[in-house]
PDB file of C-alpha atoms and ligand atoms in Angstrom:
ATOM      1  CA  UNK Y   1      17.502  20.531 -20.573  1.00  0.00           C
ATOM      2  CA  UNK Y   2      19.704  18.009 -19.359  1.00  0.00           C
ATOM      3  CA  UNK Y   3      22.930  17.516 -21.402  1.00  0.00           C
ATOM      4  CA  UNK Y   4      23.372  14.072 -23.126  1.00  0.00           C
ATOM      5  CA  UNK Y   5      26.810  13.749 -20.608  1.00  0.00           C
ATOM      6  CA  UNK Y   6      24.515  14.116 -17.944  1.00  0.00           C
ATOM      7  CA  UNK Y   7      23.018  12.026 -19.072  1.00  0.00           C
ATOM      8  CA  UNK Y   8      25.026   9.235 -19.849  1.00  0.00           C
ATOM      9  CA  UNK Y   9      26.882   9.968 -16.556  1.00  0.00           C
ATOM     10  CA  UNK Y  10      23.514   9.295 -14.257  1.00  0.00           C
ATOM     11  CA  UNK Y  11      23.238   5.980 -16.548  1.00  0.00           C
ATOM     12  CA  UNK Y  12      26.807   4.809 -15.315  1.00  0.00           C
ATOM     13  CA  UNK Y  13      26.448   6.088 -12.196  1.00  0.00           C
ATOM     14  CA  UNK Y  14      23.175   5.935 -10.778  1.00  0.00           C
ATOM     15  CA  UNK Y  15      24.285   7.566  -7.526  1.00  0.00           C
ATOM     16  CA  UNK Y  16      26.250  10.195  -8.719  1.00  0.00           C
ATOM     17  CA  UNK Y  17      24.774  13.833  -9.279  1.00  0.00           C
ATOM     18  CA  UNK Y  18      27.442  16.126 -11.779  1.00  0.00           C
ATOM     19  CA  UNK Y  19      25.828  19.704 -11.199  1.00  0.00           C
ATOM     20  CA  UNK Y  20      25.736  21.233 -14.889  1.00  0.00           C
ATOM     21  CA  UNK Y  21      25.373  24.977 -14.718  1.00  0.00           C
ATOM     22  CA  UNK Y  22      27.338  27.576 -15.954  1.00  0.00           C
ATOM     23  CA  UNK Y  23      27.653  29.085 -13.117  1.00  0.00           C
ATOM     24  CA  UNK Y  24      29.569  26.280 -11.586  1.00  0.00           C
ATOM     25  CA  UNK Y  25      32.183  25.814 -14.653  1.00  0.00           C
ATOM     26  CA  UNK Y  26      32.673  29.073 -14.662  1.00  0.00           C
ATOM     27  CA  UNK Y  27      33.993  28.843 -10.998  1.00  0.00           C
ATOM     28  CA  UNK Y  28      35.723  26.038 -12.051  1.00  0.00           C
ATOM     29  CA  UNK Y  29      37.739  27.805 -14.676  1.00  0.00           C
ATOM     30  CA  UNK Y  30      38.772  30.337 -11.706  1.00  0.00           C
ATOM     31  CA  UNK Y  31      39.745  27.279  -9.238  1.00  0.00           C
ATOM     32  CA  UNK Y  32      41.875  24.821 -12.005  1.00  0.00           C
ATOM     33  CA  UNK Y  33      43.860  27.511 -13.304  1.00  0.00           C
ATOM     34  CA  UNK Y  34      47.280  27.133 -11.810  1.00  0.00           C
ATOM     35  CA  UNK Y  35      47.763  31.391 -11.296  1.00  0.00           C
ATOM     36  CA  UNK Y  36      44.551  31.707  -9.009  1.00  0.00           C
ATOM     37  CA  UNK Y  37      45.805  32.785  -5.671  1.00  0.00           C
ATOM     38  CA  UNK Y  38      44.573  31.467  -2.239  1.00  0.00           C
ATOM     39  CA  UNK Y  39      41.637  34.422  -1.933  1.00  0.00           C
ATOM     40  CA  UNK Y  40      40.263  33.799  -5.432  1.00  0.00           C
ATOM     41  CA  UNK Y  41      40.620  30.311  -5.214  1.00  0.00           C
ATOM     42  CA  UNK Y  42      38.421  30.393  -1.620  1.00  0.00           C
ATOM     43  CA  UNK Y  43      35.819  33.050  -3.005  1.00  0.00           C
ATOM     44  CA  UNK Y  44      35.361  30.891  -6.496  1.00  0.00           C
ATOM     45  CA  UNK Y  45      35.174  27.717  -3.663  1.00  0.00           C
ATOM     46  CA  UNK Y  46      32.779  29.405  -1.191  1.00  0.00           C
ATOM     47  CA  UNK Y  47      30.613  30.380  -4.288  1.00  0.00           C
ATOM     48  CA  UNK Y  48      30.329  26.326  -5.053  1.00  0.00           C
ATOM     49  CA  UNK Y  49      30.061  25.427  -2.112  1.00  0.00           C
ATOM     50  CA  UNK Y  50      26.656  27.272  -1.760  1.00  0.00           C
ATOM     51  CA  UNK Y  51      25.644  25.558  -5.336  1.00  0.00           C
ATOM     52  CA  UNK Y  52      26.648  22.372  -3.902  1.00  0.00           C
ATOM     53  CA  UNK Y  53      24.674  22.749  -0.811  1.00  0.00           C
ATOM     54  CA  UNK Y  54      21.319  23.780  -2.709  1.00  0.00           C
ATOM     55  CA  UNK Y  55      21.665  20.401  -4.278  1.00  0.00           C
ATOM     56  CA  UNK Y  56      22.710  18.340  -1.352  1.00  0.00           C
ATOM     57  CA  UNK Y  57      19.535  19.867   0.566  1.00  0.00           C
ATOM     58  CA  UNK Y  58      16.773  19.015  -2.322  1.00  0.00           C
ATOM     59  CA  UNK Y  59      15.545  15.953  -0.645  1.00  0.00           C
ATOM     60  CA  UNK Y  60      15.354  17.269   2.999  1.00  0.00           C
ATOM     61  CA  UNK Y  61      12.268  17.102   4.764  1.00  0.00           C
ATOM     62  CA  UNK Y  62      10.642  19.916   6.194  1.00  0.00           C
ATOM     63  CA  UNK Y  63       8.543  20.690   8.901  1.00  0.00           C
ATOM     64  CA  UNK Y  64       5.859  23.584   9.260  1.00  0.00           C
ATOM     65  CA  UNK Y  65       6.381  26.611  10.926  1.00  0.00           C
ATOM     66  CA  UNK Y  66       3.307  28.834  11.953  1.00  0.00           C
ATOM     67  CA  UNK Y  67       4.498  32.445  11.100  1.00  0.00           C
ATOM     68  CA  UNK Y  68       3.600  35.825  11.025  1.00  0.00           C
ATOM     69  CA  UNK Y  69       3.706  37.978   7.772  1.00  0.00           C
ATOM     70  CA  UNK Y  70       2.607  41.383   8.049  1.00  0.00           C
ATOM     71  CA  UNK Y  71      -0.852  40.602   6.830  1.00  0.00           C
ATOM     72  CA  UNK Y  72      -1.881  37.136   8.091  1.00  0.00           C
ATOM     73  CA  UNK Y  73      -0.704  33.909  10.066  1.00  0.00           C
ATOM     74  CA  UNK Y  74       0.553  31.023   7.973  1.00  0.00           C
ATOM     75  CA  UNK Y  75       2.340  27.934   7.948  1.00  0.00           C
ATOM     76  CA  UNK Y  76       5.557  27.288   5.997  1.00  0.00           C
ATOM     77  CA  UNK Y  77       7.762  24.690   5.422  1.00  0.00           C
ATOM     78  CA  UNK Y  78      11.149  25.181   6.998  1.00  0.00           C
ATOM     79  CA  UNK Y  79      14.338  22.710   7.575  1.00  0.00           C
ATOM     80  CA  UNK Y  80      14.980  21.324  10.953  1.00  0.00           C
ATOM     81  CA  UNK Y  81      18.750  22.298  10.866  1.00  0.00           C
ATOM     82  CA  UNK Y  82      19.717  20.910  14.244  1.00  0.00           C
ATOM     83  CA  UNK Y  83      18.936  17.325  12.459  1.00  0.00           C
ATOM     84  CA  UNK Y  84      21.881  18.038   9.824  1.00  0.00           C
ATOM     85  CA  UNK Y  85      25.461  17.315  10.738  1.00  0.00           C
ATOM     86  CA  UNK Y  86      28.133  18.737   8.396  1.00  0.00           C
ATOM     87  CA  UNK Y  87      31.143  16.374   8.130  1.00  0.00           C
ATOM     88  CA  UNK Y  88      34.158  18.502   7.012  1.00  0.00           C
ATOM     89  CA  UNK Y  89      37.785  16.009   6.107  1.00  0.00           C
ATOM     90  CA  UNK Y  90      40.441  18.035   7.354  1.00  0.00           C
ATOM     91  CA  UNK Y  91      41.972  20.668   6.383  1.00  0.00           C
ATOM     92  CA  UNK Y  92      40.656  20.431   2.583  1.00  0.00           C
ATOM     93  CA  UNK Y  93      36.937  19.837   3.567  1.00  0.00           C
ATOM     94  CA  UNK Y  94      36.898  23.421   5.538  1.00  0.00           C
ATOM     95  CA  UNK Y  95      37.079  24.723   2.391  1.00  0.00           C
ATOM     96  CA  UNK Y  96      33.824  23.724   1.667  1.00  0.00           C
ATOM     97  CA  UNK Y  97      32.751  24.076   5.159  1.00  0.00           C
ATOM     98  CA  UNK Y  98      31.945  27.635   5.061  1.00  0.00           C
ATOM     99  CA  UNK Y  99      29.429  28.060   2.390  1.00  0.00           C
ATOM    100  CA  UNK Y 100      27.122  24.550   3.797  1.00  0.00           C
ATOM    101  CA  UNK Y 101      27.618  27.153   7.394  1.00  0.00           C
ATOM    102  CA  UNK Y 102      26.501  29.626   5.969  1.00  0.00           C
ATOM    103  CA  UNK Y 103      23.416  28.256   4.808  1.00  0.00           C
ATOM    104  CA  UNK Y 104      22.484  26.097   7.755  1.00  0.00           C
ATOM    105  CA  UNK Y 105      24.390  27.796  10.446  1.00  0.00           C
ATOM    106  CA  UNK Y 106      22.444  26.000  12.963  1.00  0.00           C
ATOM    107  CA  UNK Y 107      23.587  22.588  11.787  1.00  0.00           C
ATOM    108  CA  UNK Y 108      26.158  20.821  13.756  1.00  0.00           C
ATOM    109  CA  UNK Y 109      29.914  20.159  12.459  1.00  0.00           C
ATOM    110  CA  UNK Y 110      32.216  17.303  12.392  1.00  0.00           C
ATOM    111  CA  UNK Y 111      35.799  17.152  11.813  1.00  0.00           C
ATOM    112  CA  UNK Y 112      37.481  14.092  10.911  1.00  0.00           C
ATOM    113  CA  UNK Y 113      41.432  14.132  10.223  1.00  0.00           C
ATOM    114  CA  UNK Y 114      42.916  11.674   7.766  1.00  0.00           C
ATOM    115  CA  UNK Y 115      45.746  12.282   5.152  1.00  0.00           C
ATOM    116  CA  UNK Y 116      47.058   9.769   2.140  1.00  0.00           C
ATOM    117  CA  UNK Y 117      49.948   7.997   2.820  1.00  0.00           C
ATOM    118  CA  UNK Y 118      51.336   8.967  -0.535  1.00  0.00           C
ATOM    119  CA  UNK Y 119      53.066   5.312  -1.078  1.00  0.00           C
ATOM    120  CA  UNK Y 120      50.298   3.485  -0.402  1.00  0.00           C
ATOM    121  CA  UNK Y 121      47.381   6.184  -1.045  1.00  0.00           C
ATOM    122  CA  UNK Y 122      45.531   4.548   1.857  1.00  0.00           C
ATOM    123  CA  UNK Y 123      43.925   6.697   4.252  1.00  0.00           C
ATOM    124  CA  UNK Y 124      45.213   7.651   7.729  1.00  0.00           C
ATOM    125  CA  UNK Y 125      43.070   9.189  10.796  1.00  0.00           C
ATOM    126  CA  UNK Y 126      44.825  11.526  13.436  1.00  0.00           C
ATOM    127  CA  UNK Y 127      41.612  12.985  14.496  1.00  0.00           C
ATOM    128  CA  UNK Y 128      37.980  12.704  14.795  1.00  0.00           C
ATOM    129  CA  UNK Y 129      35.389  14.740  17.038  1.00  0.00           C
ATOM    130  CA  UNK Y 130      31.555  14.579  16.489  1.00  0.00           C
ATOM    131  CA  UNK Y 131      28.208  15.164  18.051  1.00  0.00           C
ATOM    132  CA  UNK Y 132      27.598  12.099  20.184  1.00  0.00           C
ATOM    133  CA  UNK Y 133      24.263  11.975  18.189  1.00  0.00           C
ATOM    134  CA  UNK Y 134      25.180  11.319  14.868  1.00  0.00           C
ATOM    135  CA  UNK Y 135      22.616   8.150  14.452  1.00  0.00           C
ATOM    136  CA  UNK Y 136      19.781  10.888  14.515  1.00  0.00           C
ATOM    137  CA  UNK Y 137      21.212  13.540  12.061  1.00  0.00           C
ATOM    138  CA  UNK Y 138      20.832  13.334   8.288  1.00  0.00           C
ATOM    139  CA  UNK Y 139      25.132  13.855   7.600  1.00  0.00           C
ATOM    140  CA  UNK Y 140      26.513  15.923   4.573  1.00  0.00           C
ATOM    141  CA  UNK Y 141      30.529  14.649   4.440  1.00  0.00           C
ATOM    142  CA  UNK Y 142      32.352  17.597   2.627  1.00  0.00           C
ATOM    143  CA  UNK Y 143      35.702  17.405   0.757  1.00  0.00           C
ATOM    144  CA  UNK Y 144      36.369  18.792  -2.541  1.00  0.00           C
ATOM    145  CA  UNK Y 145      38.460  16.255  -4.091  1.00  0.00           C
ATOM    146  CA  UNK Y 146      37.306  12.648  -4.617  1.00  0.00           C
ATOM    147  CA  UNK Y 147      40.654  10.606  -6.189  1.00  0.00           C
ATOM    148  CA  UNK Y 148      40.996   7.250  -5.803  1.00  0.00           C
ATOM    149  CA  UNK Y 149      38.036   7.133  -2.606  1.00  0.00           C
ATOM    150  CA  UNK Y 150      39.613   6.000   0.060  1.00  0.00           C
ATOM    151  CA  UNK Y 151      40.152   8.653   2.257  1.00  0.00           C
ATOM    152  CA  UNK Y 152      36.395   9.304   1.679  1.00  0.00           C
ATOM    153  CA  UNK Y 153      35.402   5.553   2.371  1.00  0.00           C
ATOM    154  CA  UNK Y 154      37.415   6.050   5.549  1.00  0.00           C
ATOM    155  CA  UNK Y 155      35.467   8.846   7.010  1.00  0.00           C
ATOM    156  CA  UNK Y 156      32.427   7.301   6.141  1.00  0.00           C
ATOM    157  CA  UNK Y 157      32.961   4.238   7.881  1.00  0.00           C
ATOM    158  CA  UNK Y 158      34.640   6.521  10.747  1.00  0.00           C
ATOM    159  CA  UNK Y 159      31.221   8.014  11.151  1.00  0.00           C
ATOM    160  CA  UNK Y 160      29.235   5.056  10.436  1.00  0.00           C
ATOM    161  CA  UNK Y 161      30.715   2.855  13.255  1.00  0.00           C
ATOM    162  CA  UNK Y 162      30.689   6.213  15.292  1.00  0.00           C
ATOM    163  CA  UNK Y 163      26.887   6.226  15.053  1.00  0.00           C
ATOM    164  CA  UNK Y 164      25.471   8.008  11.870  1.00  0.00           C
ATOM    165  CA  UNK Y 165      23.263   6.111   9.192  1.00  0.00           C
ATOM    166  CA  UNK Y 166      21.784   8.722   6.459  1.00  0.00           C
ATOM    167  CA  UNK Y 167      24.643  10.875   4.881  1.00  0.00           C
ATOM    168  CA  UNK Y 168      25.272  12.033   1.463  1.00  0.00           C
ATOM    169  CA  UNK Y 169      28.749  12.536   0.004  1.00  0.00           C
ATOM    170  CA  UNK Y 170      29.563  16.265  -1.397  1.00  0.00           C
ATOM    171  CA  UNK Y 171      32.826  17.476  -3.419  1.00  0.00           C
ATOM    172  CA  UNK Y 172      34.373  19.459  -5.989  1.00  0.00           C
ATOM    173  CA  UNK Y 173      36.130  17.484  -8.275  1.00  0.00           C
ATOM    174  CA  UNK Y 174      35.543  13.710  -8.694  1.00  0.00           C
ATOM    175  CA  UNK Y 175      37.354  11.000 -10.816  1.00  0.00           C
ATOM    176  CA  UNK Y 176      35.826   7.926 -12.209  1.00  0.00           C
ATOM    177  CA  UNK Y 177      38.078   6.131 -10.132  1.00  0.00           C
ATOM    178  CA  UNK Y 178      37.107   7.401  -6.810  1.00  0.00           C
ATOM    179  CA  UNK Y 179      33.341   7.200  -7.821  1.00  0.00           C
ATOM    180  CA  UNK Y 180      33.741   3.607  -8.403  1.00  0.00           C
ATOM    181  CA  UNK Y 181      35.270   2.738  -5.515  1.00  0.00           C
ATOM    182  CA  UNK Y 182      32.607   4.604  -3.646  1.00  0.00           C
ATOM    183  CA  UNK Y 183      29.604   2.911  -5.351  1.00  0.00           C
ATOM    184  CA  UNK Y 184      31.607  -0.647  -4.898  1.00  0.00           C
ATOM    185  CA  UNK Y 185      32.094  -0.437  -0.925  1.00  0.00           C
ATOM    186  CA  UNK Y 186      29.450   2.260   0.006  1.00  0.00           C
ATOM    187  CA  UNK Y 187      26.751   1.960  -2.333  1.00  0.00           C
ATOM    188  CA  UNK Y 188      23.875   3.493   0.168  1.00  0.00           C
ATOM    189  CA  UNK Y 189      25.822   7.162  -0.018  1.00  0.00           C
ATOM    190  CA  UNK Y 190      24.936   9.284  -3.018  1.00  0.00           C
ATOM    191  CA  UNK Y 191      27.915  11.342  -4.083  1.00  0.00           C
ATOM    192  CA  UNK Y 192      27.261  15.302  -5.449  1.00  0.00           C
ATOM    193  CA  UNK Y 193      30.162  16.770  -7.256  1.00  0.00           C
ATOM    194  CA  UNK Y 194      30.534  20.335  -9.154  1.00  0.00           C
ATOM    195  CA  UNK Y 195      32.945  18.001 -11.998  1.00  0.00           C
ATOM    196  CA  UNK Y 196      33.679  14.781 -12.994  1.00  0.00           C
ATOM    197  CA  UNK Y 197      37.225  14.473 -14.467  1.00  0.00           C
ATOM    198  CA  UNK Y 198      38.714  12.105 -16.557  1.00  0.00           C
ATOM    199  CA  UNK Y 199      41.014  10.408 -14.670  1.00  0.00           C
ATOM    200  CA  UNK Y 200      43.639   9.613 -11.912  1.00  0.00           C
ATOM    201  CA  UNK Y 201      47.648  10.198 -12.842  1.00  0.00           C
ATOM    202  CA  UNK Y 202      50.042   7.382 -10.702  1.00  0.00           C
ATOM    203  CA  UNK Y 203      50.596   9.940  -7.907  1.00  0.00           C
ATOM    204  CA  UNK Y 204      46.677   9.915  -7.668  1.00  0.00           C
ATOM    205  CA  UNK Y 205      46.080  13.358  -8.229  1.00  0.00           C
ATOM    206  CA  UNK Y 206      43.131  14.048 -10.315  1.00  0.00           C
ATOM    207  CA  UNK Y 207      43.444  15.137 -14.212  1.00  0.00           C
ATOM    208  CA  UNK Y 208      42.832  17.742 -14.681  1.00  0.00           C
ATOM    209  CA  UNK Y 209      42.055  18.522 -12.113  1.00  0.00           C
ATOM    210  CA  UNK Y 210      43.223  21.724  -9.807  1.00  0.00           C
ATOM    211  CA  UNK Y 211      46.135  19.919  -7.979  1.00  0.00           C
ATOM    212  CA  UNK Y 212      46.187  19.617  -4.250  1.00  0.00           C
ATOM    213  CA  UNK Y 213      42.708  21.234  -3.249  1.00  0.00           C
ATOM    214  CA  UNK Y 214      44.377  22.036   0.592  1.00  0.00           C
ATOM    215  CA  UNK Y 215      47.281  23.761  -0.409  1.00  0.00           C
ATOM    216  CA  UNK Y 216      45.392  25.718  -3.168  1.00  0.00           C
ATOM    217  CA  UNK Y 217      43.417  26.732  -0.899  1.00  0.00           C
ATOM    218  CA  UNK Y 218      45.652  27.968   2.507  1.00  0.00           C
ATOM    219  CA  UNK Y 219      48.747  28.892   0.416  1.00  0.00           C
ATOM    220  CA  UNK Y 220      51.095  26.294   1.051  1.00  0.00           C
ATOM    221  CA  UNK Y 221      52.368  24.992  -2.019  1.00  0.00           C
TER     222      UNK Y 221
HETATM  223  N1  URA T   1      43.569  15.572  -3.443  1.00  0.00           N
HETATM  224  C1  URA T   1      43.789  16.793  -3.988  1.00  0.00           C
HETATM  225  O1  URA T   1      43.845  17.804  -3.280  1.00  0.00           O
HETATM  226  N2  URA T   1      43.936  16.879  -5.338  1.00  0.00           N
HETATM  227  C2  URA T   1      43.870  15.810  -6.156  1.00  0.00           C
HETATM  228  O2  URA T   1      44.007  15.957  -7.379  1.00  0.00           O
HETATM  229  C3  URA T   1      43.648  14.534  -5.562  1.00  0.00           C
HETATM  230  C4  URA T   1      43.500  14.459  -4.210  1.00  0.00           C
END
């Protein structure tokens, strides 16, 4: 049954999916508590990640495959994984990385490098490298934290004038803020988060949040 949150959120937010499972605030509990180490925090991450992925995939076409079982031919549906591009924001965005791998290890990966210029919070790129194909992929853009949206509006338009068209925003942790400014300038990308917090503090770090998602998660607080 869907929660009346849930359901209120999809009202507000018509492209916005919150997954509601127990299994995924119970992950959560591991990942904002401030004495989870780096390897708890990345196997409580990699364990969302996979959640997040199952969602992101739903509406995926798929093509049929003629197989053999051990008792007949048949055809089944499968995913054409070389059409999917994962998008990972550096270095937080790995962390999500590995569990969308996992499940479509065939896919192809992006990497785009941008930080927050923590005066301004605008976002800055040092680096971007991507299949020279993008306009033919179907693009999942991974980061786990979604604050005030412009580092993810960045990358988006970083791999929009680079080429792609279709892609679908995934993360961890989103605040109203950042969802906003995401349906204001890019309202064609649905977003898919695991929470959605309650709000921003002035140094634009999500409450409550888990605190800074990279550091969290390679030890370098
Ligand atoms: N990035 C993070 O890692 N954490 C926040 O709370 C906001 C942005």
């Amino acid at each position: 049954m869907v929660s009346p949150e849930t359901a209120i959120v999809s009202v507000m937010h018509p492209s916005l999916t919150v997954l509601d499972h127990p299994l995924i605030t119970h992950r959560l509990a591991t990942l904002r508590n401030k004495e989870t180490r780096p390897p708890a925090f990345r196997r409580a991450l990699d364990a969302i990640a996979t959640m997040l992925a199952v969602e992101a995939t739903r509406d995926f076409t798929t093509v049929d495959a003629q197989i053999e079982t051990p008792l007949e031919t048949t055809s089944v549906p499968v995913i054409d994984e070389e059409a999917i591009c994962l998008a990972s924001i550096l270095r937080a965005g790995n962390g999500l990385l590995d569990g969308f791998m996992d499940l479509l290890p065939r896919a192809s990966v992006a990497h785009i490098g941008l930080y927050r210029n923590h005066e301004t919070l605008d976002a800055v790129s040092y680096y971007f490298r991507a299949p020279s194909n993008l306009g033919d992929k179907t693009l999942l853009l991974l980061d786990p934290m979604l604050a005030t949206g412009h580092t993810a509006y960045a990358a988006i338009e970083k791999l929009k004038s680079s080429g792609a068209a279709a892609m679908k925003f995934v993360c961890l942790v989103a605040a109203p803020e950042g969802v906003a400014f995401l349906e204001k300038h890019a309202p064609d990308v649905p977003i898919i988060t695991a929470a959605l917090d309650r709000e921003l503090n002035d140094k634009g770090y999500i409450l409550p949040g888990l605190g800074d998602a990279g550091d969290r998660i390679y030890g370098t607080e």
